[in-house]
Amino acid sequence: MHDFQEKKLSLSTSCLMAKTFSLLIFVIHYRYESLKTKSE
């Protein structure tokens, strides 16, 4: 039973990390695009 809780916890953690990572990529991409348009 304890092993199941461990797996569930690690699964939610990896899901959270994936969401944070994609959000980070989105922010970096957005800022890069705005910098590109400003320099023109």
XYZ file of C-alpha atoms in Angstrom:
40
model
C 0.000 0.000 0.000
C 2.815 2.379 0.875
C 4.485 1.681 -2.457
C 1.315 2.783 -4.245
C 1.372 6.136 -2.440
C 5.003 6.628 -3.455
C 4.186 6.014 -7.120
C 1.208 8.365 -6.985
C 3.342 11.091 -5.419
C 6.129 10.751 -7.971
C 3.570 10.796 -10.786
C 2.027 14.063 -9.602
C 5.496 15.521 -9.097
C 6.564 14.695 -12.642
C 3.267 16.097 -13.928
C 3.894 19.309 -12.023
C 7.438 19.509 -13.377
C 6.183 19.014 -16.924
C 3.648 21.823 -16.492
C 6.274 24.151 -15.028
C 8.697 23.299 -17.832
C 6.165 23.978 -20.593
C 5.203 27.244 -18.901
C 8.860 28.247 -18.770
C 9.301 27.468 -22.472
C 6.193 29.516 -23.266
C 7.443 32.537 -21.294
C 10.913 32.384 -22.863
C 9.429 32.055 -26.354
C 7.039 34.955 -25.752
C 9.793 37.235 -24.464
C 12.046 36.266 -27.353
C 9.316 37.129 -29.861
C 8.652 40.521 -28.240
C 12.380 41.309 -28.241
C 12.572 40.405 -31.912
C 9.719 42.737 -32.846
C 11.182 45.591 -30.773
C 14.583 45.391 -32.465
C 13.082 45.727 -35.941
